[in-house]
CSV table of C-alpha atoms in Angstrom, one decimal:
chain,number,residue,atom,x,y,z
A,5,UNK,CA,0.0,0.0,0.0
A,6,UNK,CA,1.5,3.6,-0.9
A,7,UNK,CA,0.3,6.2,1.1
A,8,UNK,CA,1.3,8.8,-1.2
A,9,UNK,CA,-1.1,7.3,-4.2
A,10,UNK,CA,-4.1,8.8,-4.5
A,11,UNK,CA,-4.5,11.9,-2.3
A,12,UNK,CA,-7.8,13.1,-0.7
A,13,UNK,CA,-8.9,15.5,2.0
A,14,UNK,CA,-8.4,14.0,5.8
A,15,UNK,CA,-9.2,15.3,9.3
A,16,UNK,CA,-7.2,17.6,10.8
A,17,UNK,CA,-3.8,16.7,9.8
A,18,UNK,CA,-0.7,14.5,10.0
A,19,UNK,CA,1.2,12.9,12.8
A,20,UNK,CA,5.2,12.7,11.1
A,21,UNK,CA,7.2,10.0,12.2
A,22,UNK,CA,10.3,11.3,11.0
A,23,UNK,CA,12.7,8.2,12.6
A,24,UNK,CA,12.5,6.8,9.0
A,25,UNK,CA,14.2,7.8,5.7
A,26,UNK,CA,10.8,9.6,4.4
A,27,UNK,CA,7.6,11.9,5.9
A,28,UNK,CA,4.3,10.0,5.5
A,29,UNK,CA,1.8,12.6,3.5
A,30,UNK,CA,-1.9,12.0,3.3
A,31,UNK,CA,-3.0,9.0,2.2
A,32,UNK,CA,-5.8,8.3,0.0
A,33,UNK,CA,-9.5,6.9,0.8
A,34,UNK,CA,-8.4,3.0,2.2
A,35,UNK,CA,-11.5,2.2,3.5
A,36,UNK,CA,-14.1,3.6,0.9
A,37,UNK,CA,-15.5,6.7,3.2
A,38,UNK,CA,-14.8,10.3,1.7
A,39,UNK,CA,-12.5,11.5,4.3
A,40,UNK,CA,-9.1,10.0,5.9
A,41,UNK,CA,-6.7,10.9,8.4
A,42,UNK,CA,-3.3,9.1,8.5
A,43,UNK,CA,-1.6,9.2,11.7
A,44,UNK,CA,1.9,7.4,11.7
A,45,UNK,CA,2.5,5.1,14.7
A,46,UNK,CA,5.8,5.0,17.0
A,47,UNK,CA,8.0,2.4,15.3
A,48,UNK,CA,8.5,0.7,19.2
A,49,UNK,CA,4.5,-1.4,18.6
A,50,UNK,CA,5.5,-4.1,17.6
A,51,UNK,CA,9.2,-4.4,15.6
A,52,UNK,CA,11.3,-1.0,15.4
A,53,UNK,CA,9.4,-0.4,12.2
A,54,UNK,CA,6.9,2.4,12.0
A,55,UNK,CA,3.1,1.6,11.5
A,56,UNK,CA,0.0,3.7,10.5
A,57,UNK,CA,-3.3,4.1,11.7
A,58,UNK,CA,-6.1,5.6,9.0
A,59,UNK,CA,-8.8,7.3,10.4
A,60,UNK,CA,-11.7,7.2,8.1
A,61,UNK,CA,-14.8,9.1,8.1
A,62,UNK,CA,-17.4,5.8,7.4
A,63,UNK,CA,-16.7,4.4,10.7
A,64,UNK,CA,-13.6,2.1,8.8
A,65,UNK,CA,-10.1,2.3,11.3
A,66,UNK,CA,-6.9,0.5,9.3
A,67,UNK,CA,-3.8,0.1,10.8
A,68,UNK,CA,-1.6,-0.6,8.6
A,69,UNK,CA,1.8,-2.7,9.8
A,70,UNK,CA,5.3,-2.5,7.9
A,71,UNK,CA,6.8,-5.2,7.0
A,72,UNK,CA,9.8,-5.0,4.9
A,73,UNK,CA,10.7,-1.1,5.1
A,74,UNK,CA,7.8,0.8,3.0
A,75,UNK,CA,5.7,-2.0,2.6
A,76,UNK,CA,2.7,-2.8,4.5
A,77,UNK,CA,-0.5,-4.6,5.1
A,78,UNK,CA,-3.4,-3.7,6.3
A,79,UNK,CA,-6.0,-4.4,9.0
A,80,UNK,CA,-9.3,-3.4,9.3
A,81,UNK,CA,-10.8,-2.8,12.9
A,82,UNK,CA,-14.2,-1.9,13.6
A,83,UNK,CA,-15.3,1.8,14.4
A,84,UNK,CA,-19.1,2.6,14.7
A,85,UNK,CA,-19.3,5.8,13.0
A,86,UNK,CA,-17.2,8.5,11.7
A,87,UNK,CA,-13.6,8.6,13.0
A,88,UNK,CA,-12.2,12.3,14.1
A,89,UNK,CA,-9.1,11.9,15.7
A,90,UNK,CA,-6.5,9.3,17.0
A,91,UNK,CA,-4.1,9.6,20.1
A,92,UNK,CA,-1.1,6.9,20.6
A,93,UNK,CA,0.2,6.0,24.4
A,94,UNK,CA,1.4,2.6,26.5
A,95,UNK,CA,-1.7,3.7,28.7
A,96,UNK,CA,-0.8,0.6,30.2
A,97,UNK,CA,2.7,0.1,30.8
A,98,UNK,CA,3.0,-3.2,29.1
A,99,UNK,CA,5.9,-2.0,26.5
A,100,UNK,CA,3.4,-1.5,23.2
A,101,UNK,CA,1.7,1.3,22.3
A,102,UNK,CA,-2.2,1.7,22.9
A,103,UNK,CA,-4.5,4.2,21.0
A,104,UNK,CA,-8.0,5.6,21.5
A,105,UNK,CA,-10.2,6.8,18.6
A,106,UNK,CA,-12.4,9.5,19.0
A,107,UNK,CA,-16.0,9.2,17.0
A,108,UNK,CA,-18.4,11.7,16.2
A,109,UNK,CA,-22.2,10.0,16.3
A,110,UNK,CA,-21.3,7.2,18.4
A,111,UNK,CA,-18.8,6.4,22.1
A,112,UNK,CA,-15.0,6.9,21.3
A,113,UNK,CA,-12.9,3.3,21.5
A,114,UNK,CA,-9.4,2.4,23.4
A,115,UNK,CA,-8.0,0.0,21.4
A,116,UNK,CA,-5.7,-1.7,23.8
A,117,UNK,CA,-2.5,-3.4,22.0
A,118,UNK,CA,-2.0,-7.1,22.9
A,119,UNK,CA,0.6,-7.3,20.5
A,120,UNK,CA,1.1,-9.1,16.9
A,121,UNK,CA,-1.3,-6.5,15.5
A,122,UNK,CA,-4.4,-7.9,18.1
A,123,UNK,CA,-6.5,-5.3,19.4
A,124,UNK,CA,-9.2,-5.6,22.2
A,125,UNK,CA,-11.9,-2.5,22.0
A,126,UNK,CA,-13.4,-1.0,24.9
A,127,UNK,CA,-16.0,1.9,24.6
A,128,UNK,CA,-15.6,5.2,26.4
A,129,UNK,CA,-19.0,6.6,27.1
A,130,UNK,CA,-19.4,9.8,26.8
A,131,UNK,CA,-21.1,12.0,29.3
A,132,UNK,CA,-23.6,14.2,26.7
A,133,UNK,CA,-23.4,14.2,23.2
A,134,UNK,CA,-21.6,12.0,20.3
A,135,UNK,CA,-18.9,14.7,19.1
A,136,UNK,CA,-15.3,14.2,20.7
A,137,UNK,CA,-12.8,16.8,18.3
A,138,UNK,CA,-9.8,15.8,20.1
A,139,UNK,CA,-8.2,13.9,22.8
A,140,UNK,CA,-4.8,13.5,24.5
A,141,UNK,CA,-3.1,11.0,26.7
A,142,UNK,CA,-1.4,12.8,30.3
A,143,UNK,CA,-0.8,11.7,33.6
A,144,UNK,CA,-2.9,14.5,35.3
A,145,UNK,CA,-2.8,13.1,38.8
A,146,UNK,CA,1.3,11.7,38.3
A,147,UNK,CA,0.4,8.4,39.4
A,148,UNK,CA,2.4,7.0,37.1
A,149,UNK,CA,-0.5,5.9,34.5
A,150,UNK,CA,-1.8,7.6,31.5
A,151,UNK,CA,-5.0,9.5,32.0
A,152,UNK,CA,-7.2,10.9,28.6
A,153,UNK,CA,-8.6,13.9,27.9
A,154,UNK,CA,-11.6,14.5,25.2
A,155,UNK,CA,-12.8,17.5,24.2
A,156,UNK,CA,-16.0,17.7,22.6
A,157,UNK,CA,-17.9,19.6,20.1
A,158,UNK,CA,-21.1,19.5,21.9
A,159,UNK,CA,-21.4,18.4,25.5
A,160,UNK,CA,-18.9,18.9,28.3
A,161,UNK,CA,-14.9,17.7,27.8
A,162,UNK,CA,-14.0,14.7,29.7
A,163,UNK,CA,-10.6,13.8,32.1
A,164,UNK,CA,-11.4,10.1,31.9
A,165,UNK,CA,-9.0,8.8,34.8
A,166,UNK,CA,-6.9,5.4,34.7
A,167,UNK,CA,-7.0,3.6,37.7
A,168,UNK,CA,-4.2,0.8,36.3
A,169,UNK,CA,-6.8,-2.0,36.7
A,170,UNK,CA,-9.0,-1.6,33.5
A,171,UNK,CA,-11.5,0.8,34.6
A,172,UNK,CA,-11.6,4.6,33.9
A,173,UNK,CA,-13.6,7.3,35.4
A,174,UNK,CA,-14.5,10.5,34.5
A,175,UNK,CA,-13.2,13.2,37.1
A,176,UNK,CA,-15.8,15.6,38.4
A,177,UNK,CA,-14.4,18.7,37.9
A,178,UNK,CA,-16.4,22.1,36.3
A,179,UNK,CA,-13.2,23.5,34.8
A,180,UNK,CA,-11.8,20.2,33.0
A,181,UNK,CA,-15.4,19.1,31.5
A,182,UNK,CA,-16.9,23.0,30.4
A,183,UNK,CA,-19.3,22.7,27.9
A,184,UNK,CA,-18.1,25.3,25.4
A,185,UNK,CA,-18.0,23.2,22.1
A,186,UNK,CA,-14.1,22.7,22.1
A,187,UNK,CA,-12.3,21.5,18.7
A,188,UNK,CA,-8.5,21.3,20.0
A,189,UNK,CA,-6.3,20.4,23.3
A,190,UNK,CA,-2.9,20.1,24.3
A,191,UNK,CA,-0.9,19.7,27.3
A,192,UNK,CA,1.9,20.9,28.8
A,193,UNK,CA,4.1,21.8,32.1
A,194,UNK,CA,2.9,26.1,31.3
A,195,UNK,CA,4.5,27.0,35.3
A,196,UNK,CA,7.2,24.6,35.7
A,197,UNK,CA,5.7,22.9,38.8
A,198,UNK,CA,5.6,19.3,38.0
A,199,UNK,CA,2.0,18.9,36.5
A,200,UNK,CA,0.4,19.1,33.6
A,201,UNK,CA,-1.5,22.1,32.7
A,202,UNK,CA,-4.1,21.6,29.5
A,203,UNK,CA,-4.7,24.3,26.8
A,204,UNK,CA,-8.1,23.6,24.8
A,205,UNK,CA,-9.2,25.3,21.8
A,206,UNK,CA,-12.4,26.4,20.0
A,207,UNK,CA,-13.9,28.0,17.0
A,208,UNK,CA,-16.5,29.2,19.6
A,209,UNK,CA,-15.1,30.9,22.6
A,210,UNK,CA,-11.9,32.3,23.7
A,211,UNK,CA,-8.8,29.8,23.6
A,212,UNK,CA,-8.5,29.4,27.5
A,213,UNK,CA,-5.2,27.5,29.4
A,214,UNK,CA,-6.3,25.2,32.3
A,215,UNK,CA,-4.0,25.2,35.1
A,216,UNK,CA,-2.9,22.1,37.2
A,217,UNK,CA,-3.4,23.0,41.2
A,218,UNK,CA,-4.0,19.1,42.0
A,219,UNK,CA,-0.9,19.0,44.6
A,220,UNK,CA,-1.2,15.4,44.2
A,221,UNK,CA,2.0,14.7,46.2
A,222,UNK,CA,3.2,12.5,43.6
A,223,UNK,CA,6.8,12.3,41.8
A,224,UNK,CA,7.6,13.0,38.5
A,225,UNK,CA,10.2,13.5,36.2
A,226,UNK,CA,10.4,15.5,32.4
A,227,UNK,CA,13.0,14.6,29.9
A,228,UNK,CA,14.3,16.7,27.3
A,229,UNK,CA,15.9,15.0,24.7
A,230,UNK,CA,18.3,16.7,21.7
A,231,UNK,CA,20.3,14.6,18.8
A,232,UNK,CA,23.3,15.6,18.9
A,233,UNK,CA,23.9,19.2,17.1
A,234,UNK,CA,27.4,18.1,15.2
A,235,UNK,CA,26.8,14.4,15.2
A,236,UNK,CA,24.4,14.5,12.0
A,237,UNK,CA,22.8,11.5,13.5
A,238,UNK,CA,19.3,12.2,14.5
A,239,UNK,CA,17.3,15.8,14.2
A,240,UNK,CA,17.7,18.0,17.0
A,241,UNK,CA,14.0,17.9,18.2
A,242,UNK,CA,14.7,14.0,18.8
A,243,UNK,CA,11.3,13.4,16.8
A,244,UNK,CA,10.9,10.2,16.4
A,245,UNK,CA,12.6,8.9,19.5
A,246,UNK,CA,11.4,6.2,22.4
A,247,UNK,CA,12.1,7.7,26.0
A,248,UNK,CA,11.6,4.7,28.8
A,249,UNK,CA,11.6,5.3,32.3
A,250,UNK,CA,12.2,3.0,34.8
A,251,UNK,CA,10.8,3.5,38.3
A,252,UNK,CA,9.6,1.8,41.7
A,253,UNK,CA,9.5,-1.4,39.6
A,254,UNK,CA,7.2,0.2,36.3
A,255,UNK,CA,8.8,0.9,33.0
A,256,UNK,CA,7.6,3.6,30.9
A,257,UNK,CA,7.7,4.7,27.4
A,258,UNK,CA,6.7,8.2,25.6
A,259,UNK,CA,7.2,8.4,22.2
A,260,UNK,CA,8.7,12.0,20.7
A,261,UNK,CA,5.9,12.6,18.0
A,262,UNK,CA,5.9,16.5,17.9
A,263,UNK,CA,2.2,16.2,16.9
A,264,UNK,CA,0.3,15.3,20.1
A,265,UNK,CA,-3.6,14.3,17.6
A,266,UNK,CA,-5.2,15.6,15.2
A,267,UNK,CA,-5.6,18.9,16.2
A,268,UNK,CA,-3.0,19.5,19.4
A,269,UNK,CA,1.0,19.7,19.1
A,270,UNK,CA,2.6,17.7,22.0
A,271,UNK,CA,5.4,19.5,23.5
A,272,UNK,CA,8.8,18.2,23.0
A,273,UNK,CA,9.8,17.2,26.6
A,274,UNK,CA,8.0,14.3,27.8
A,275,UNK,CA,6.4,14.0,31.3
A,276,UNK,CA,6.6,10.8,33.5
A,277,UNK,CA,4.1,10.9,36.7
A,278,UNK,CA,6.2,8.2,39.2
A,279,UNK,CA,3.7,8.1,42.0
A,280,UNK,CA,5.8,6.8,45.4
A,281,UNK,CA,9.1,6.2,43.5
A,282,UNK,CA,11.9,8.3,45.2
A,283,UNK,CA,14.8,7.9,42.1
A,284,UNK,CA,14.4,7.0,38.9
A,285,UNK,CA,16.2,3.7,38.1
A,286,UNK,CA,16.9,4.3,34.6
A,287,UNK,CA,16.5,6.3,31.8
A,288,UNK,CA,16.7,5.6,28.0
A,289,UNK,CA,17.0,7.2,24.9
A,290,UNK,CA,16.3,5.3,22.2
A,291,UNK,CA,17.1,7.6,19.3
A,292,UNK,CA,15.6,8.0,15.6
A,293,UNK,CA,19.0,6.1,14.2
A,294,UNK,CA,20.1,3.2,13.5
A,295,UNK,CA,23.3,1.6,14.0
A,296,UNK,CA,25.0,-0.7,11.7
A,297,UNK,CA,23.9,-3.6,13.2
A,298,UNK,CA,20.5,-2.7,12.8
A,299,UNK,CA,19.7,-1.7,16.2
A,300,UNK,CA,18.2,2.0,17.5
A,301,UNK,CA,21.0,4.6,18.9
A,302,UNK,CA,20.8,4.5,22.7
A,303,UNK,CA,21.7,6.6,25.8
A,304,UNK,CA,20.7,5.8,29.4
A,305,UNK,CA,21.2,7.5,32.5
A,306,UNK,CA,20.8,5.9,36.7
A,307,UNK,CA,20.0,7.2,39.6
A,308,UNK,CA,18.4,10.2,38.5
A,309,UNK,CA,17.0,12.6,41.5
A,310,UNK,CA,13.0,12.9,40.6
A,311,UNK,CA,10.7,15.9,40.7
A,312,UNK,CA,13.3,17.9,37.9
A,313,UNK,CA,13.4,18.3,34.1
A,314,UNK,CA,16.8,16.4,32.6
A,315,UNK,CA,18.5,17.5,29.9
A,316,UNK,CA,19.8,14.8,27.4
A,317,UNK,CA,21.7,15.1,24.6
A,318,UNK,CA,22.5,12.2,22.3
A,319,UNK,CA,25.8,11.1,22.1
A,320,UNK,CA,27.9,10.6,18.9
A,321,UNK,CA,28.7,7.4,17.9
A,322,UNK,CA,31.7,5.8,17.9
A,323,UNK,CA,33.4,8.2,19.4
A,324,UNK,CA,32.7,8.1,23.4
A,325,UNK,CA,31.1,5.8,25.7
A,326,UNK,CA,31.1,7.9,28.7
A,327,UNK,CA,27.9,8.4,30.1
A,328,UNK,CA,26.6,12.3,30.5
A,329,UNK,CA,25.4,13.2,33.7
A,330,UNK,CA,21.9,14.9,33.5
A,331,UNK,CA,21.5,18.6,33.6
A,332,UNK,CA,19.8,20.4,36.1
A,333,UNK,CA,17.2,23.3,35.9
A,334,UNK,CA,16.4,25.5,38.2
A,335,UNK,CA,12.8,24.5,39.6
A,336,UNK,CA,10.9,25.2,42.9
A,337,UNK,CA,8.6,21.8,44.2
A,338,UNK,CA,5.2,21.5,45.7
A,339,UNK,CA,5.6,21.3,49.1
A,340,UNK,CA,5.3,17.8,50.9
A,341,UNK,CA,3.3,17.0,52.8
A,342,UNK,CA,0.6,19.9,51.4
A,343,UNK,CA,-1.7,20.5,53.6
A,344,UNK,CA,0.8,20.2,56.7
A,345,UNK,CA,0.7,19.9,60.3
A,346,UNK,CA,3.4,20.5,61.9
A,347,UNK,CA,6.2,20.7,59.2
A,348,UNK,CA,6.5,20.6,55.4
A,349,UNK,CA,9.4,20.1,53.1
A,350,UNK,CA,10.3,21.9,50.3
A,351,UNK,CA,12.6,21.1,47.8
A,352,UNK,CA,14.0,22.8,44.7
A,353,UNK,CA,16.8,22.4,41.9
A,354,UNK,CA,19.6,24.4,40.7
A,355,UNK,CA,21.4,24.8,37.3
A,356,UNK,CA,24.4,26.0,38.7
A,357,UNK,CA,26.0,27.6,42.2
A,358,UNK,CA,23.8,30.7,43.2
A,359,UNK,CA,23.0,33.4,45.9
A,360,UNK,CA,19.9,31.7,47.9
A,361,UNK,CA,16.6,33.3,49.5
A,362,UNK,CA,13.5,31.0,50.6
A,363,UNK,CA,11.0,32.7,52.0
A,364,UNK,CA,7.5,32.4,53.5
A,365,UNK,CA,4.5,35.1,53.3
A,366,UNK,CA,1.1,35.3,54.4
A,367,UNK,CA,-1.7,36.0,51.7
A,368,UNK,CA,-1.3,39.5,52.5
A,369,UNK,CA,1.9,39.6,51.6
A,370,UNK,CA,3.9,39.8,54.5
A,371,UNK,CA,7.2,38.0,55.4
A,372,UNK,CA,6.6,35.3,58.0
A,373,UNK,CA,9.6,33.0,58.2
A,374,UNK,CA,13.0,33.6,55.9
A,375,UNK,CA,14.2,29.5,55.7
A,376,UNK,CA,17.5,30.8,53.9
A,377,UNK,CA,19.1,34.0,53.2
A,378,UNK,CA,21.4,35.4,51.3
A,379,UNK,CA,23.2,31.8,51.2
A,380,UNK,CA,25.6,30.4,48.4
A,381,UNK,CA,24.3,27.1,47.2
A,382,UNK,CA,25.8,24.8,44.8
A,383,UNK,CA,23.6,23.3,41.7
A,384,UNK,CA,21.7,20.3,42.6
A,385,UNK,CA,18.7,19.1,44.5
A,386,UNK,CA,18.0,20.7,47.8
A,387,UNK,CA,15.6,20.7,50.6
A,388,UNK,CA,14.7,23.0,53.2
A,389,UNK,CA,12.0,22.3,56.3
A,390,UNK,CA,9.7,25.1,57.5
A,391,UNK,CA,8.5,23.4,60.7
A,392,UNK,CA,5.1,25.9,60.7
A,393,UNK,CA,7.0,29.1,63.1
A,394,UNK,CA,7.3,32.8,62.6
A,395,UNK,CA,10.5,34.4,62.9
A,396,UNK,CA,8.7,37.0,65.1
A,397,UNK,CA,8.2,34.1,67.8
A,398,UNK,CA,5.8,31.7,68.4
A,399,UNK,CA,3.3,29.0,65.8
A,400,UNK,CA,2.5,30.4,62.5
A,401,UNK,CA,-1.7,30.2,62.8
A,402,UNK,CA,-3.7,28.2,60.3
A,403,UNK,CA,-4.1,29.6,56.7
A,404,UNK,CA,-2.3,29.6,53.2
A,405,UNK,CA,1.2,30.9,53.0
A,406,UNK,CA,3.3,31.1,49.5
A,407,UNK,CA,6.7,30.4,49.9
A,408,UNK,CA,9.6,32.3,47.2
A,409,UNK,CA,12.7,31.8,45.8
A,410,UNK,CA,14.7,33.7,44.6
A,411,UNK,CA,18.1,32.3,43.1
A,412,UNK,CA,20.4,34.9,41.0
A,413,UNK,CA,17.5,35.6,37.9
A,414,UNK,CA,15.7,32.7,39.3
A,415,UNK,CA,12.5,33.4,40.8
A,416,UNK,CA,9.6,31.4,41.8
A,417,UNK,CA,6.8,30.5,44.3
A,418,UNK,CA,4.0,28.4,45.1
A,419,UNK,CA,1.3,27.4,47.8
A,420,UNK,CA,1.0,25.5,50.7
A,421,UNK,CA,-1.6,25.0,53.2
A,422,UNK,CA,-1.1,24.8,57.6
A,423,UNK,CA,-3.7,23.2,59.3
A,424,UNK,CA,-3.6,23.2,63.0
């Protein structure tokens, strides 16, 4: 099958895959309906080789598997009505890549991969309505498992929640299911605080940015990979690249697409919720280029410090083995526990050695305990302990307080609740 023969229109657009010698364009109509859209899958499904999904208006959904490079075959799975949109993740952990398929005029479908191109289908009700635009995969919550966000054209958006045993509920929230006809979503980390924030879309209303306040507690980690600038091995975006992280026992994956769906871009630096898990065993690169003996470019890192956002750049081959250490940025952490009684810990990261001042204020603004000031810390992870007292003597009362730092241009602060 040549994607290329044939053009017509499509939904929405084209997910690249650009780990392979050639862009996929818009294919033409493979299943007989008037309207396609061809999403490429991440080459790590099945055999290092990347796959497509065709998204076709008349309720036809063919994935389409490589087999020798640039040729395929094709599999039809059902689809009850007209597809919109598709969305790849491991929702599962299980080391293949899942998908869902959003549906105008009937429920959108997970298609959860059990490997040489089997498929099982489970529906995804939707709250009001029959018109999901969009979706994304994100692990709101950082539990460590993708979650999925809808947005729909006409009934409220939906933050379907995965509870790791096969069951997904929608979270009751007015801000993450407004009913205001949406037609796009993305995510990403917009405050640097170790969430995900979402940004939704519409040919309606105002474009609006809804921010992550969850304090969920949880660990996380984001990973910024870059090819190698002189190496002229993969492209600098890392496009195209597997990123596996392994953690408390779970491995894993995000795949560096560049286009999130249909209608969302997904941010270049991936973002792995790692619920309890206090270090990240591993991480691994699996870069967009191939050895000569067949195999994918690779770069790990161990022992990485969670709750930060790494830095990696690919290495060149054949010309060191030494392993890069991470780089650091500087960030400022939720506080933990949040609420507190009596103490709270709060930690942040620094790029580099830097003049230090961490300090508490009341919601009216005014100082009530400086943790450190004016001191010379050197880059890394850090941690300071506000034990709930005012330096004017005595227990800080119950309330919200923001705590600030400030580290050479660095500034930033967040929220924290005391609770006697």
């Amino acid at each position: 099958m040549d994607p290329a023969s044939e053009a017509t229109p499509f939904h929405h657009g084209v997910h690249l895959d650009v780990g392979v010698t050639r862009s996929f364009q818009p294919g033409g109509d493979v299943s007989g309906g008037d309207k396609d859209a061809l999403r490429s899958q991440p080459r790590a499904l099945l055999d290092d080789r990347p796959d497509l999904a065709f998204v076709a208006n008349d309720g036809g959904l063919v994935i389409a598997t490589q087999g020798e490079p640039r040729r395929f075959s094709a599999t039809t799975l059902p689809a009850a009505t007209e597809g919109r949109d598709c969305a790849w993740a491991d929702f599962d952990n299980d080391g293949d890549f899942d998908f869902v398929l959003a549906c105008v005029g009937s429920d959108n479908m997970l298609y959860e991969n059990r490997g040489e191109g089997e498929f099982v289908q489970t529906p995804l009700v939707q709250a009001t309505g029959d018109s999901t635009s969009a979706c994304t995969w994100l692990d709101f919550d950082n539990d460590g498992r993708l979650d999925l966000y809808e947005a729909n054209l006409d009934g409220p958006n939906v933050m379907w929640h995965n509870d790791g045993g096969g069951l997904w509920q929608a979270v009751e929230d007015t801000t993450l299911s407004a009913d205001l006809r949406d037609s796009g979503v993305s995510w990403l980390d917009i405050d640097r605080d170790g969430d995900l924030d979402l940004y939704v879309s519409s040919p309606y209303v105002l474009n609006r940015l809804v921010r992550n306040n969850l304090d969920s507690q949880n660990n996380w980690l984001q990973v910024e990979a870059t090819g190698h600038h002189w190496g002229h091995q993969s492209n600098l975006g890392a496009i195209g690249a597997v990123i596996e992280v392994e953690a408390g026992g779970v491995v894993q994956q995000r795949y560096v697409g560049g286009g999130e769906s249909g209608t969302g871009h997904g941010p270049l630096v991936q973002h792995f919720g790692l619920g309890t898990a206090t270090v990240v065993d591993r991480v691994t690169v699996h870069w967009p280029f191939r050895l000569p003996n067949g195999s994918f470019h690779s770069d790990a890192q161990r022992d990485v410090p969670v709750n930060q956002r790494v830095q990696i750049e690919e290495s060149v081959y054949g010309v060191s083995a030494v392993e890069p250490a991470p780089r650091l940025i500087n960030s400022l952490q939720a506080a933990q526990p949040n609420p507190f009684n009596p103490a709270t810990t709060i930690a942040f990261s620094l790029a580099q050695d830097a003049m230090v001042d961490l300090t508490v204020f009341d919601v009216k603004g005014r100082r009530v305990a400086r943790l450190m000031r004016g001191e010379k810390i050197s880059a890394g992870q850090h941690r300071a302990v506000w034990r709930g007292l005012a330096d004017a003597g005595g227990e800080a009362p119950s309330g919200v307080y923001f705590y600030r730092l400030v580290a050479g241009d660095f500034v930033a602060s967040r929220r924290m609740v005391l609770i006697r």
